[in-house]
Amino acid sequence: MSGNPFGRTHAHRIVAGFFAFSLAVLGGVVAAEEIRLVGDALERPAVAGFYAQPSPVPAGAPGDLVKADELLGAPLAARAWRIMYHSRDLNGADVLVTGVVVVPLGPAPAGGRTVVSWGHPTTGSAPDCAPSYGFDPFDMIEGLRALLTRGYTVVATDYAGMGTPGPDSYLVGVTEGNNVLDAVRAARTIPGAEAGDDVILWGHSQGGQAVLFAAERAATYAPELTIQAVGVAAPAADLKNLLKAHLDDISGVTIGSYAFAAFAGIYADTPGTELNSILTPEAIALLPRMNQLCLLENIPELHAIGDPLVGHFVTADPTTTAPWDQILAENSAGSTAFAAPLFIAQGLSDELVVPGDTRDFAAHEASLGMDVTFEPISFATHGTVAYLAVPGFMSWLDRKLPALR
C-alpha cells in the first residue's frame, strides 16, 4: 500500500466525491438508489483484493487501521469506506477485522460526530458471509438512514474470521465486543469520518450479544470512548437458554454448527473442548458443509443438510455438561453492569429468541441498578424485530441523549 492505508488514488477519490455529491443533490430517492447500486457494481472487481491481508501482517494496536477504501456506492447524502483494522480476540491475540464506515455529508459538530457501532445478526461464520463483502455492504445495518439523518457516523464490524481470515468469533462475546469497540477506534482515524469519542452501541441477535459485551468491557478495554447509550433487539444474551430452547430443532443444529466450531477453536487449550465430546459423529461429519454456507442465502440447503441431525446433533445437553456449560455462561451477557442506559426490544412473535428470556434478561439488568427500557413488539418476528424497533429506538435516543443530535 506504499505506506498509505487509504489505498486510493487522487483520481479515485475525485470519482468517489462525485458519486457522494451526486447522491446528495439528486432529487429522488429512487434515482439516488440507482446510482448507488451502479457504484456497488463498479466496486465488485476489486472487492476480493481488499480482503487480502498484507504479508507480512503489520503490527498494530487495537483499532489501528490497516487500510480503507472509499466506496463509490455510498448511501444517499453520505460518504463510506470499507476498512480493515486491528483488534484482539478472547485470548489477546492480534486479529485483523473488516467492516464499513458511513458518515453523512455536511458539517460535523464541534468535537466530532457521535459514532454508532452496529453489531449485525447471524450471517454465518465463513469469511465470505461478512456483510461488508456483499454486493450492498450497507444492507444489514438496520436503521442506517435514521442514524445518518441524525448526524451520526455509523461503523459496522464484520467480526473476526469474516471478511478476512482469522479465528472464528461466532458467539464469542469478548472477541465480538472488542471488534465492535475497535471499529470505533478505526473510524476515528479516518479524517472524513469526523468521528468523536461519544459512542452509541446498537445490535440485533448475535449483534445484541456483541454490543452488550462491548458495553460491559468498554471502561477497561477502550476507556477513551464514552458509551452514551446501548440498544439491542432480540439479543442472544443468555446462550444457555438460547441453546436449551432449540436443542431438538433445526435452529439448534444451525446455531450449534456455527457456535461449537467457534468454541472448539478459541477454547482449544481448555480440556474437554474437542468436538467429539459434545457432538455426534454424524454432526461432526456435516459440520464443514454447514459452516461454509452463509445463513440468509442458504436456508433451504442448510435445512436439507441439518434436518437429519435434529435429535441426533449433540451427545449430551451442553447447558449442563462441563466444560460447555461454563463456556456458554462465559459468553452470556449480564455479568457486569454498565453506566449507559439500555434499550431492549423484543418481538413477541419471535420463535428463535424466546420473548420470556429477553424479558428476564431486562429484569436482570435492571436489578444491577441499570437504566433499562424494555419494549415488546407484539407482531415482530426474529427477522423483523430490529427494523420494527427503529422508530422506538430513535425516539428513546432523542429523549435520553438530546445533546448528541
mmCIF file of C-alpha atoms in Angstrom:
data_model
loop_
_atom_site.group_PDB
_atom_site.id
_atom_site.type_symbol
_atom_site.label_atom_id
_atom_site.label_comp_id
_atom_site.label_asym_id
_atom_site.label_seq_id
_atom_site.Cartn_x
_atom_site.Cartn_y
_atom_site.Cartn_z
ATOM 1 C CA MET A 1 0.000 0.000 0.000
ATOM 2 C CA SER A 2 3.114 2.235 -0.139
ATOM 3 C CA GLY A 3 2.528 3.429 3.402
ATOM 4 C CA ASN A 4 -0.913 4.815 2.593
ATOM 5 C CA PRO A 5 -3.613 2.901 4.493
ATOM 6 C CA PHE A 6 -6.345 4.545 2.487
ATOM 7 C CA GLY A 7 -5.175 2.841 -0.695
ATOM 8 C CA ARG A 8 -6.902 5.096 -3.245
ATOM 9 C CA THR A 9 -5.507 7.289 -5.981
ATOM 10 C CA HIS A 10 -6.354 11.004 -6.206
ATOM 11 C CA ALA A 11 -8.457 10.283 -9.273
ATOM 12 C CA HIS A 12 -10.419 7.586 -7.453
ATOM 13 C CA ARG A 13 -11.127 9.984 -4.594
ATOM 14 C CA ILE A 14 -12.404 12.535 -7.088
ATOM 15 C CA VAL A 15 -14.724 9.877 -8.560
ATOM 16 C CA ALA A 16 -15.864 8.870 -5.064
ATOM 17 C CA GLY A 17 -16.539 12.509 -4.246
ATOM 18 C CA PHE A 18 -18.535 12.884 -7.443
ATOM 19 C CA PHE A 19 -20.716 9.902 -6.513
ATOM 20 C CA ALA A 20 -21.283 11.240 -2.994
ATOM 21 C CA PHE A 21 -22.154 14.690 -4.367
ATOM 22 C CA SER A 22 -24.464 13.177 -6.978
ATOM 23 C CA LEU A 23 -26.310 11.198 -4.337
ATOM 24 C CA ALA A 24 -26.704 14.322 -2.233
ATOM 25 C CA VAL A 25 -28.194 16.536 -4.938
ATOM 26 C CA LEU A 26 -30.375 14.188 -6.946
ATOM 27 C CA GLY A 27 -33.983 14.902 -6.201
ATOM 28 C CA GLY A 28 -35.425 11.409 -5.864
ATOM 29 C CA VAL A 29 -34.532 8.545 -3.589
ATOM 30 C CA VAL A 30 -35.093 6.093 -6.432
ATOM 31 C CA ALA A 31 -32.593 7.867 -8.658
ATOM 32 C CA ALA A 32 -30.099 8.004 -5.778
ATOM 33 C CA GLU A 33 -30.523 4.290 -5.124
ATOM 34 C CA GLU A 34 -29.910 3.524 -8.784
ATOM 35 C CA ILE A 35 -26.667 5.499 -8.739
ATOM 36 C CA ARG A 36 -25.623 3.824 -5.501
ATOM 37 C CA LEU A 37 -26.166 0.368 -6.968
ATOM 38 C CA VAL A 38 -24.131 1.353 -10.030
ATOM 39 C CA GLY A 39 -21.359 2.326 -7.635
ATOM 40 C CA ASP A 40 -21.663 -1.034 -5.890
ATOM 41 C CA ALA A 41 -21.359 -2.796 -9.244
ATOM 42 C CA LEU A 42 -18.257 -0.793 -10.163
ATOM 43 C CA GLU A 43 -16.672 -1.801 -6.871
ATOM 44 C CA ARG A 44 -17.127 -5.556 -7.336
ATOM 45 C CA PRO A 45 -13.996 -6.383 -9.407
ATOM 46 C CA ALA A 46 -11.715 -5.016 -6.670
ATOM 47 C CA VAL A 47 -13.629 -6.273 -3.645
ATOM 48 C CA ALA A 48 -11.854 -9.612 -3.159
ATOM 49 C CA GLY A 49 -8.481 -7.895 -3.250
ATOM 50 C CA PHE A 50 -9.425 -5.597 -0.404
ATOM 51 C CA TYR A 51 -9.937 -8.535 1.974
ATOM 52 C CA ALA A 52 -6.495 -9.999 1.259
ATOM 53 C CA GLN A 53 -4.275 -9.345 4.256
ATOM 54 C CA PRO A 54 -0.894 -7.690 3.721
ATOM 55 C CA SER A 55 2.090 -10.018 4.008
ATOM 56 C CA PRO A 56 3.639 -9.801 6.454
ATOM 57 C CA VAL A 57 0.788 -8.545 8.616
ATOM 58 C CA PRO A 58 1.957 -5.284 10.210
ATOM 59 C CA ALA A 59 1.894 -4.936 13.970
ATOM 60 C CA GLY A 60 -0.799 -2.670 15.319
ATOM 61 C CA ALA A 61 -2.626 -1.608 18.441
ATOM 62 C CA PRO A 62 -6.355 -2.345 18.792
ATOM 63 C CA GLY A 63 -8.212 -0.071 16.382
ATOM 64 C CA ASP A 64 -5.200 0.779 14.230
ATOM 65 C CA LEU A 65 -6.239 0.993 10.602
ATOM 66 C CA VAL A 66 -4.600 -1.361 8.109
ATOM 67 C CA LYS A 67 -6.375 0.025 5.042
ATOM 68 C CA ALA A 68 -9.515 1.840 3.974
ATOM 69 C CA ASP A 69 -11.129 2.237 0.549
ATOM 70 C CA GLU A 70 -13.670 4.953 -0.078
ATOM 71 C CA LEU A 71 -16.733 3.436 -1.732
ATOM 72 C CA LEU A 72 -18.447 4.619 -4.871
ATOM 73 C CA GLY A 73 -21.862 3.257 -3.899
ATOM 74 C CA ALA A 74 -22.348 5.206 -0.662
ATOM 75 C CA PRO A 75 -25.875 5.723 0.710
ATOM 76 C CA LEU A 76 -27.789 8.879 -0.147
ATOM 77 C CA ALA A 77 -26.053 12.073 1.029
ATOM 78 C CA ALA A 78 -23.215 10.145 2.657
ATOM 79 C CA ARG A 79 -19.628 9.011 2.250
ATOM 80 C CA ALA A 80 -18.497 5.488 3.072
ATOM 81 C CA TRP A 81 -15.379 3.368 3.385
ATOM 82 C CA ARG A 82 -14.509 -0.298 3.639
ATOM 83 C CA ILE A 83 -11.995 -0.758 6.426
ATOM 84 C CA MET A 84 -9.546 -3.347 7.740
ATOM 85 C CA TYR A 85 -8.276 -2.805 11.254
ATOM 86 C CA HIS A 86 -6.509 -4.456 14.185
ATOM 87 C CA SER A 87 -8.461 -5.950 17.075
ATOM 88 C CA ARG A 88 -7.905 -8.577 19.775
ATOM 89 C CA ASP A 89 -9.569 -11.956 20.274
ATOM 90 C CA LEU A 90 -10.596 -13.650 23.521
ATOM 91 C CA ASN A 91 -7.028 -14.828 24.107
ATOM 92 C CA GLY A 92 -5.495 -11.417 23.437
ATOM 93 C CA ALA A 93 -4.146 -12.338 20.015
ATOM 94 C CA ASP A 94 -3.939 -9.648 17.335
ATOM 95 C CA VAL A 95 -6.579 -10.215 14.643
ATOM 96 C CA LEU A 96 -7.449 -8.257 11.520
ATOM 97 C CA VAL A 97 -11.118 -7.388 11.131
ATOM 98 C CA THR A 98 -13.085 -5.739 8.340
ATOM 99 C CA GLY A 99 -16.199 -3.583 8.173
ATOM 100 C CA VAL A 100 -17.665 -0.366 6.818
ATOM 101 C CA VAL A 101 -17.883 3.248 7.968
ATOM 102 C CA VAL A 102 -20.654 5.588 6.804
ATOM 103 C CA VAL A 103 -20.859 9.333 7.520
ATOM 104 C CA PRO A 104 -23.498 11.876 6.461
ATOM 105 C CA LEU A 105 -22.492 14.837 4.331
ATOM 106 C CA GLY A 106 -22.483 18.263 5.915
ATOM 107 C CA PRO A 107 -20.537 19.868 8.730
ATOM 108 C CA ALA A 108 -19.803 17.876 11.864
ATOM 109 C CA PRO A 109 -20.436 19.311 15.329
ATOM 110 C CA ALA A 110 -17.556 20.565 17.435
ATOM 111 C CA GLY A 111 -15.715 17.576 18.868
ATOM 112 C CA GLY A 112 -16.786 15.283 16.055
ATOM 113 C CA ARG A 113 -19.842 13.171 15.360
ATOM 114 C CA THR A 114 -21.313 10.647 17.742
ATOM 115 C CA VAL A 115 -20.426 7.165 16.471
ATOM 116 C CA VAL A 116 -22.976 4.360 16.285
ATOM 117 C CA SER A 117 -21.238 0.979 16.285
ATOM 118 C CA TRP A 118 -23.551 -1.653 14.813
ATOM 119 C CA GLY A 119 -23.465 -5.371 15.622
ATOM 120 C CA HIS A 120 -25.053 -7.429 12.850
ATOM 121 C CA PRO A 121 -27.185 -10.556 13.374
ATOM 122 C CA THR A 122 -26.053 -14.022 12.333
ATOM 123 C CA THR A 123 -24.997 -14.224 8.707
ATOM 124 C CA GLY A 124 -22.796 -17.310 9.024
ATOM 125 C CA SER A 125 -19.190 -17.848 10.030
ATOM 126 C CA ALA A 126 -17.265 -18.228 6.766
ATOM 127 C CA PRO A 127 -15.198 -15.262 5.519
ATOM 128 C CA ASP A 128 -17.496 -14.521 2.571
ATOM 129 C CA CYS A 129 -20.521 -14.244 4.897
ATOM 130 C CA ALA A 130 -19.259 -10.831 6.046
ATOM 131 C CA PRO A 131 -21.900 -8.137 5.438
ATOM 132 C CA SER A 132 -19.292 -5.700 4.105
ATOM 133 C CA TYR A 133 -18.307 -8.254 1.454
ATOM 134 C CA GLY A 134 -21.797 -8.328 -0.011
ATOM 135 C CA PHE A 135 -22.964 -6.507 -3.126
ATOM 136 C CA ASP A 136 -24.681 -3.949 -0.888
ATOM 137 C CA PRO A 137 -22.395 -3.620 2.152
ATOM 138 C CA PHE A 138 -24.939 -1.454 3.986
ATOM 139 C CA ASP A 139 -27.962 -3.680 3.535
ATOM 140 C CA MET A 140 -27.897 -5.221 7.017
ATOM 141 C CA ILE A 141 -27.320 -2.028 9.031
ATOM 142 C CA GLU A 142 -30.809 -1.751 10.476
ATOM 143 C CA GLY A 143 -31.850 1.863 10.990
ATOM 144 C CA LEU A 144 -28.971 3.269 8.933
ATOM 145 C CA ARG A 145 -30.999 6.026 7.288
ATOM 146 C CA ALA A 146 -32.454 7.241 10.584
ATOM 147 C CA LEU A 147 -28.995 7.262 12.163
ATOM 148 C CA LEU A 148 -27.450 9.218 9.290
ATOM 149 C CA THR A 149 -30.327 11.698 9.344
ATOM 150 C CA ARG A 150 -29.499 12.398 12.986
ATOM 151 C CA GLY A 151 -25.926 13.192 12.004
ATOM 152 C CA TYR A 152 -24.234 10.110 13.434
ATOM 153 C CA THR A 153 -21.205 8.377 11.964
ATOM 154 C CA VAL A 154 -22.028 4.664 11.642
ATOM 155 C CA VAL A 155 -19.459 1.865 11.754
ATOM 156 C CA ALA A 156 -20.320 -1.806 11.226
ATOM 157 C CA THR A 157 -17.830 -4.558 12.019
ATOM 158 C CA ASP A 158 -17.896 -7.940 10.284
ATOM 159 C CA TYR A 159 -16.406 -9.664 13.407
ATOM 160 C CA ALA A 160 -13.155 -11.624 13.356
ATOM 161 C CA GLY A 161 -12.956 -14.546 10.944
ATOM 162 C CA MET A 162 -15.390 -12.976 8.496
ATOM 163 C CA GLY A 163 -14.339 -10.885 5.529
ATOM 164 C CA THR A 164 -10.682 -11.669 6.054
ATOM 165 C CA PRO A 165 -9.123 -14.815 7.567
ATOM 166 C CA GLY A 166 -8.933 -15.058 11.339
ATOM 167 C CA PRO A 167 -10.176 -17.017 14.332
ATOM 168 C CA ASP A 168 -13.876 -17.864 14.269
ATOM 169 C CA SER A 169 -15.711 -15.459 16.577
ATOM 170 C CA TYR A 170 -19.313 -16.676 16.368
ATOM 171 C CA LEU A 171 -20.974 -16.024 19.760
ATOM 172 C CA VAL A 172 -17.551 -15.496 21.366
ATOM 173 C CA GLY A 173 -18.598 -12.467 23.372
ATOM 174 C CA VAL A 174 -15.212 -10.955 24.258
ATOM 175 C CA THR A 175 -13.896 -11.178 20.690
ATOM 176 C CA GLU A 176 -17.076 -9.695 19.214
ATOM 177 C CA GLY A 177 -17.192 -6.936 21.832
ATOM 178 C CA ASN A 178 -13.581 -5.996 21.153
ATOM 179 C CA ASN A 179 -14.309 -5.928 17.411
ATOM 180 C CA VAL A 180 -17.263 -3.568 17.976
ATOM 181 C CA LEU A 181 -15.168 -1.147 20.052
ATOM 182 C CA ASP A 182 -12.084 -1.308 17.840
ATOM 183 C CA ALA A 183 -14.253 -0.474 14.832
ATOM 184 C CA VAL A 184 -14.987 2.863 16.503
ATOM 185 C CA ARG A 185 -11.292 3.443 17.094
ATOM 186 C CA ALA A 186 -10.599 2.674 13.435
ATOM 187 C CA ALA A 187 -13.334 5.053 12.265
ATOM 188 C CA ARG A 188 -11.801 7.839 14.332
ATOM 189 C CA THR A 189 -8.576 7.590 12.310
ATOM 190 C CA ILE A 190 -10.364 8.364 9.020
ATOM 191 C CA PRO A 191 -10.386 12.170 8.694
ATOM 192 C CA GLY A 192 -13.524 12.252 6.564
ATOM 193 C CA ALA A 193 -15.482 10.208 9.113
ATOM 194 C CA GLU A 194 -15.314 13.123 11.591
ATOM 195 C CA ALA A 195 -15.828 10.652 14.422
ATOM 196 C CA GLY A 196 -15.716 11.789 18.030
ATOM 197 C CA ASP A 197 -15.452 9.811 21.242
ATOM 198 C CA ASP A 198 -19.171 9.650 22.119
ATOM 199 C CA VAL A 199 -20.498 6.208 21.175
ATOM 200 C CA ILE A 200 -23.879 4.519 20.811
ATOM 201 C CA LEU A 201 -23.926 0.728 20.560
ATOM 202 C CA TRP A 202 -26.727 -0.930 18.567
ATOM 203 C CA GLY A 203 -27.092 -4.608 17.684
ATOM 204 C CA HIS A 204 -29.516 -7.372 16.728
ATOM 205 C CA SER A 205 -29.462 -11.051 17.796
ATOM 206 C CA GLN A 206 -25.795 -12.137 17.654
ATOM 207 C CA GLY A 207 -25.035 -8.436 17.352
ATOM 208 C CA GLY A 208 -27.027 -7.792 20.515
ATOM 209 C CA GLN A 209 -24.682 -10.116 22.373
ATOM 210 C CA ALA A 210 -21.703 -8.381 20.728
ATOM 211 C CA VAL A 211 -22.676 -4.853 21.763
ATOM 212 C CA LEU A 212 -23.642 -5.948 25.283
ATOM 213 C CA PHE A 213 -20.144 -7.361 25.710
ATOM 214 C CA ALA A 214 -18.729 -4.165 24.200
ATOM 215 C CA ALA A 215 -20.668 -2.101 26.747
ATOM 216 C CA GLU A 216 -19.516 -4.290 29.623
ATOM 217 C CA ARG A 217 -15.862 -4.112 28.528
ATOM 218 C CA ALA A 218 -15.584 -0.525 27.299
ATOM 219 C CA ALA A 219 -14.465 1.096 30.564
ATOM 220 C CA THR A 220 -11.363 -1.099 30.766
ATOM 221 C CA TYR A 221 -10.767 -2.056 27.118
ATOM 222 C CA ALA A 222 -11.436 1.317 25.462
ATOM 223 C CA PRO A 223 -11.537 3.935 28.245
ATOM 224 C CA GLU A 224 -11.076 6.808 25.793
ATOM 225 C CA LEU A 225 -14.577 6.103 24.400
ATOM 226 C CA THR A 226 -17.706 7.336 26.176
ATOM 227 C CA ILE A 227 -20.570 4.874 25.783
ATOM 228 C CA GLN A 228 -23.651 7.072 25.818
ATOM 229 C CA ALA A 229 -26.368 4.502 25.088
ATOM 230 C CA VAL A 230 -26.844 0.848 24.183
ATOM 231 C CA GLY A 231 -29.692 -0.622 22.130
ATOM 232 C CA VAL A 232 -30.346 -4.282 21.373
ATOM 233 C CA ALA A 233 -33.067 -6.143 19.513
ATOM 234 C CA ALA A 234 -33.756 -9.798 20.456
ATOM 235 C CA PRO A 235 -30.224 -10.188 21.818
ATOM 236 C CA ALA A 236 -28.534 -13.578 22.111
ATOM 237 C CA ALA A 237 -27.904 -12.620 25.726
ATOM 238 C CA ASP A 238 -28.239 -15.935 27.559
ATOM 239 C CA LEU A 239 -26.655 -18.698 25.489
ATOM 240 C CA LYS A 240 -27.725 -21.449 27.846
ATOM 241 C CA ASN A 241 -31.383 -20.542 27.468
ATOM 242 C CA LEU A 242 -30.989 -19.985 23.726
ATOM 243 C CA LEU A 243 -29.494 -23.426 23.092
ATOM 244 C CA LYS A 244 -31.768 -25.198 25.562
ATOM 245 C CA ALA A 245 -34.795 -23.874 23.680
ATOM 246 C CA HIS A 246 -33.507 -25.301 20.396
ATOM 247 C CA LEU A 247 -31.618 -28.493 21.252
ATOM 248 C CA ASP A 248 -34.058 -30.587 19.227
ATOM 249 C CA ASP A 249 -34.843 -28.384 16.229
ATOM 250 C CA ILE A 250 -33.156 -27.130 13.062
ATOM 251 C CA SER A 251 -32.318 -23.765 14.619
ATOM 252 C CA GLY A 252 -30.295 -25.543 17.272
ATOM 253 C CA VAL A 253 -28.443 -27.545 14.641
ATOM 254 C CA THR A 254 -27.626 -24.416 12.622
ATOM 255 C CA ILE A 255 -26.642 -22.229 15.588
ATOM 256 C CA GLY A 256 -24.781 -25.126 17.165
ATOM 257 C CA SER A 257 -22.824 -25.842 13.990
ATOM 258 C CA TYR A 258 -21.502 -22.286 13.926
ATOM 259 C CA ALA A 259 -21.068 -21.949 17.700
ATOM 260 C CA PHE A 260 -19.422 -25.247 18.649
ATOM 261 C CA ALA A 261 -16.881 -24.907 15.845
ATOM 262 C CA ALA A 262 -16.005 -21.427 17.111
ATOM 263 C CA PHE A 263 -15.817 -22.504 20.761
ATOM 264 C CA ALA A 264 -13.711 -25.575 19.988
ATOM 265 C CA GLY A 265 -11.215 -23.344 18.198
ATOM 266 C CA ILE A 266 -10.948 -20.443 20.635
ATOM 267 C CA TYR A 267 -11.053 -22.679 23.752
ATOM 268 C CA ALA A 268 -8.749 -25.336 22.318
ATOM 269 C CA ASP A 269 -6.481 -25.171 25.371
ATOM 270 C CA THR A 270 -9.385 -25.990 27.701
ATOM 271 C CA PRO A 271 -9.598 -29.736 28.430
ATOM 272 C CA GLY A 272 -12.737 -31.384 27.101
ATOM 273 C CA THR A 273 -13.478 -28.943 24.279
ATOM 274 C CA GLU A 274 -12.897 -31.406 21.474
ATOM 275 C CA LEU A 275 -15.953 -31.535 19.228
ATOM 276 C CA ASN A 276 -16.366 -35.275 19.799
ATOM 277 C CA SER A 277 -17.002 -34.535 23.474
ATOM 278 C CA ILE A 278 -20.358 -32.919 22.658
ATOM 279 C CA LEU A 279 -21.337 -33.590 19.015
ATOM 280 C CA THR A 280 -22.344 -36.884 17.431
ATOM 281 C CA PRO A 281 -20.103 -38.373 14.716
ATOM 282 C CA GLU A 282 -22.830 -37.551 12.181
ATOM 283 C CA ALA A 283 -22.827 -33.890 13.253
ATOM 284 C CA ILE A 284 -19.037 -33.631 13.117
ATOM 285 C CA ALA A 285 -19.039 -35.118 9.620
ATOM 286 C CA LEU A 286 -21.504 -32.497 8.366
ATOM 287 C CA LEU A 287 -20.038 -29.520 10.244
ATOM 288 C CA PRO A 288 -17.711 -28.385 7.418
ATOM 289 C CA ARG A 289 -20.597 -28.275 4.941
ATOM 290 C CA MET A 290 -22.818 -26.361 7.377
ATOM 291 C CA ASN A 291 -20.129 -23.842 8.270
ATOM 292 C CA GLN A 292 -19.179 -22.930 4.717
ATOM 293 C CA LEU A 293 -22.748 -21.808 3.988
ATOM 294 C CA CYS A 294 -23.932 -18.288 4.766
ATOM 295 C CA LEU A 295 -27.235 -18.229 6.590
ATOM 296 C CA LEU A 296 -29.639 -15.974 4.714
ATOM 297 C CA GLU A 297 -28.719 -17.086 1.205
ATOM 298 C CA ASN A 298 -28.708 -20.797 2.004
ATOM 299 C CA ILE A 299 -31.514 -21.549 4.453
ATOM 300 C CA PRO A 300 -33.062 -24.324 2.280
ATOM 301 C CA GLU A 301 -29.682 -26.030 1.812
ATOM 302 C CA LEU A 302 -28.753 -25.625 5.486
ATOM 303 C CA HIS A 303 -32.069 -27.201 6.449
ATOM 304 C CA ALA A 304 -31.597 -30.042 3.983
ATOM 305 C CA ILE A 305 -28.193 -30.819 5.468
ATOM 306 C CA GLY A 306 -29.208 -30.265 9.073
ATOM 307 C CA ASP A 307 -32.663 -31.861 9.227
ATOM 308 C CA PRO A 308 -31.307 -35.432 9.592
ATOM 309 C CA LEU A 309 -29.327 -34.228 12.607
ATOM 310 C CA VAL A 310 -32.361 -32.953 14.519
ATOM 311 C CA GLY A 311 -32.465 -35.077 17.664
ATOM 312 C CA HIS A 312 -29.045 -36.535 16.792
ATOM 313 C CA PHE A 313 -26.818 -33.469 16.964
ATOM 314 C CA VAL A 314 -25.383 -33.486 20.496
ATOM 315 C CA THR A 315 -24.347 -36.413 22.669
ATOM 316 C CA ALA A 316 -25.326 -34.610 25.871
ATOM 317 C CA ASP A 317 -27.031 -31.384 26.957
ATOM 318 C CA PRO A 318 -24.290 -28.743 26.569
ATOM 319 C CA THR A 319 -26.075 -26.431 29.003
ATOM 320 C CA THR A 320 -25.403 -28.900 31.831
ATOM 321 C CA THR A 321 -22.251 -30.662 30.611
ATOM 322 C CA ALA A 322 -18.753 -29.414 31.508
ATOM 323 C CA PRO A 323 -16.889 -27.567 30.130
ATOM 324 C CA TRP A 324 -19.528 -26.472 27.638
ATOM 325 C CA ASP A 325 -21.904 -25.175 30.311
ATOM 326 C CA GLN A 326 -19.179 -22.860 31.622
ATOM 327 C CA ILE A 327 -18.268 -21.715 28.101
ATOM 328 C CA LEU A 328 -21.909 -20.860 27.416
ATOM 329 C CA ALA A 329 -22.086 -18.962 30.709
ATOM 330 C CA GLU A 330 -18.882 -17.023 29.976
ATOM 331 C CA ASN A 331 -20.296 -15.949 26.633
ATOM 332 C CA SER A 332 -23.638 -14.848 28.045
ATOM 333 C CA ALA A 333 -24.129 -11.147 28.745
ATOM 334 C CA GLY A 334 -25.157 -9.685 32.061
ATOM 335 C CA SER A 335 -22.206 -10.411 34.336
ATOM 336 C CA THR A 336 -21.232 -6.744 34.613
ATOM 337 C CA ALA A 337 -23.309 -3.588 34.894
ATOM 338 C CA PHE A 338 -22.516 -0.543 32.776
ATOM 339 C CA ALA A 339 -23.439 3.106 33.200
ATOM 340 C CA ALA A 340 -25.100 3.787 29.840
ATOM 341 C CA PRO A 341 -28.889 3.477 29.520
ATOM 342 C CA LEU A 342 -30.051 0.270 27.843
ATOM 343 C CA PHE A 343 -32.900 -0.154 25.336
ATOM 344 C CA ILE A 344 -34.089 -3.738 24.734
ATOM 345 C CA ALA A 345 -36.629 -4.562 22.007
ATOM 346 C CA GLN A 346 -38.204 -7.996 21.697
ATOM 347 C CA GLY A 347 -40.676 -9.345 19.191
ATOM 348 C CA LEU A 348 -43.438 -11.317 20.837
ATOM 349 C CA SER A 349 -43.761 -13.473 17.694
ATOM 350 C CA ASP A 350 -40.062 -14.376 17.830
ATOM 351 C CA GLU A 351 -39.579 -18.149 17.600
ATOM 352 C CA LEU A 352 -35.784 -18.073 17.975
ATOM 353 C CA VAL A 353 -35.023 -15.821 20.941
ATOM 354 C CA VAL A 354 -37.748 -16.664 23.450
ATOM 355 C CA PRO A 355 -39.565 -13.452 24.499
ATOM 356 C CA GLY A 356 -39.694 -14.530 28.147
ATOM 357 C CA ASP A 357 -35.923 -14.988 28.193
ATOM 358 C CA THR A 358 -35.366 -11.434 26.946
ATOM 359 C CA ARG A 359 -37.849 -10.072 29.473
ATOM 360 C CA ASP A 360 -35.951 -11.934 32.211
ATOM 361 C CA PHE A 361 -32.654 -10.518 30.926
ATOM 362 C CA ALA A 362 -34.071 -6.989 31.028
ATOM 363 C CA ALA A 363 -35.174 -7.559 34.622
ATOM 364 C CA HIS A 364 -31.718 -8.904 35.486
ATOM 365 C CA GLU A 365 -30.010 -5.830 34.049
ATOM 366 C CA ALA A 366 -32.387 -3.565 35.965
ATOM 367 C CA SER A 367 -31.593 -5.495 39.156
ATOM 368 C CA LEU A 368 -27.958 -4.415 38.720
ATOM 369 C CA GLY A 369 -29.089 -0.797 39.048
ATOM 370 C CA MET A 370 -29.039 -0.065 35.329
ATOM 371 C CA ASP A 371 -31.412 2.261 33.461
ATOM 372 C CA VAL A 372 -33.325 -0.263 31.318
ATOM 373 C CA THR A 373 -36.174 0.286 28.864
ATOM 374 C CA PHE A 374 -37.889 -2.894 27.655
ATOM 375 C CA GLU A 375 -40.030 -2.546 24.515
ATOM 376 C CA PRO A 376 -42.074 -5.593 23.457
ATOM 377 C CA ILE A 377 -43.390 -5.516 19.874
ATOM 378 C CA SER A 378 -46.410 -7.754 19.577
ATOM 379 C CA PHE A 379 -46.213 -8.771 15.911
ATOM 380 C CA ALA A 380 -42.426 -8.746 15.376
ATOM 381 C CA THR A 381 -40.553 -11.928 14.481
ATOM 382 C CA HIS A 382 -36.860 -12.526 14.997
ATOM 383 C CA GLY A 383 -36.131 -11.352 11.480
ATOM 384 C CA THR A 384 -38.224 -8.182 11.641
ATOM 385 C CA VAL A 385 -37.763 -7.007 15.224
ATOM 386 C CA ALA A 386 -34.785 -4.683 14.673
ATOM 387 C CA TYR A 387 -36.413 -2.866 11.745
ATOM 388 C CA LEU A 388 -39.664 -2.527 13.667
ATOM 389 C CA ALA A 389 -37.784 -1.343 16.742
ATOM 390 C CA VAL A 390 -36.018 1.502 14.925
ATOM 391 C CA PRO A 391 -38.724 4.176 15.468
ATOM 392 C CA GLY A 392 -38.914 3.407 19.176
ATOM 393 C CA PHE A 393 -35.132 3.258 19.490
ATOM 394 C CA MET A 394 -34.730 6.606 17.731
ATOM 395 C CA SER A 395 -37.349 8.254 19.961
ATOM 396 C CA TRP A 396 -35.650 6.758 23.018
ATOM 397 C CA LEU A 397 -32.276 8.129 21.875
ATOM 398 C CA ASP A 398 -33.793 11.552 21.276
ATOM 399 C CA ARG A 399 -35.159 11.572 24.833
ATOM 400 C CA LYS A 400 -32.087 10.159 26.512
ATOM 401 C CA LEU A 401 -29.406 11.956 24.534
ATOM 402 C CA PRO A 402 -30.840 15.166 23.036
ATOM 403 C CA ALA A 403 -27.451 16.895 23.150
ATOM 404 C CA LEU A 404 -25.939 14.275 20.834
ATOM 405 C CA ARG A 405 -28.280 15.069 17.939
#
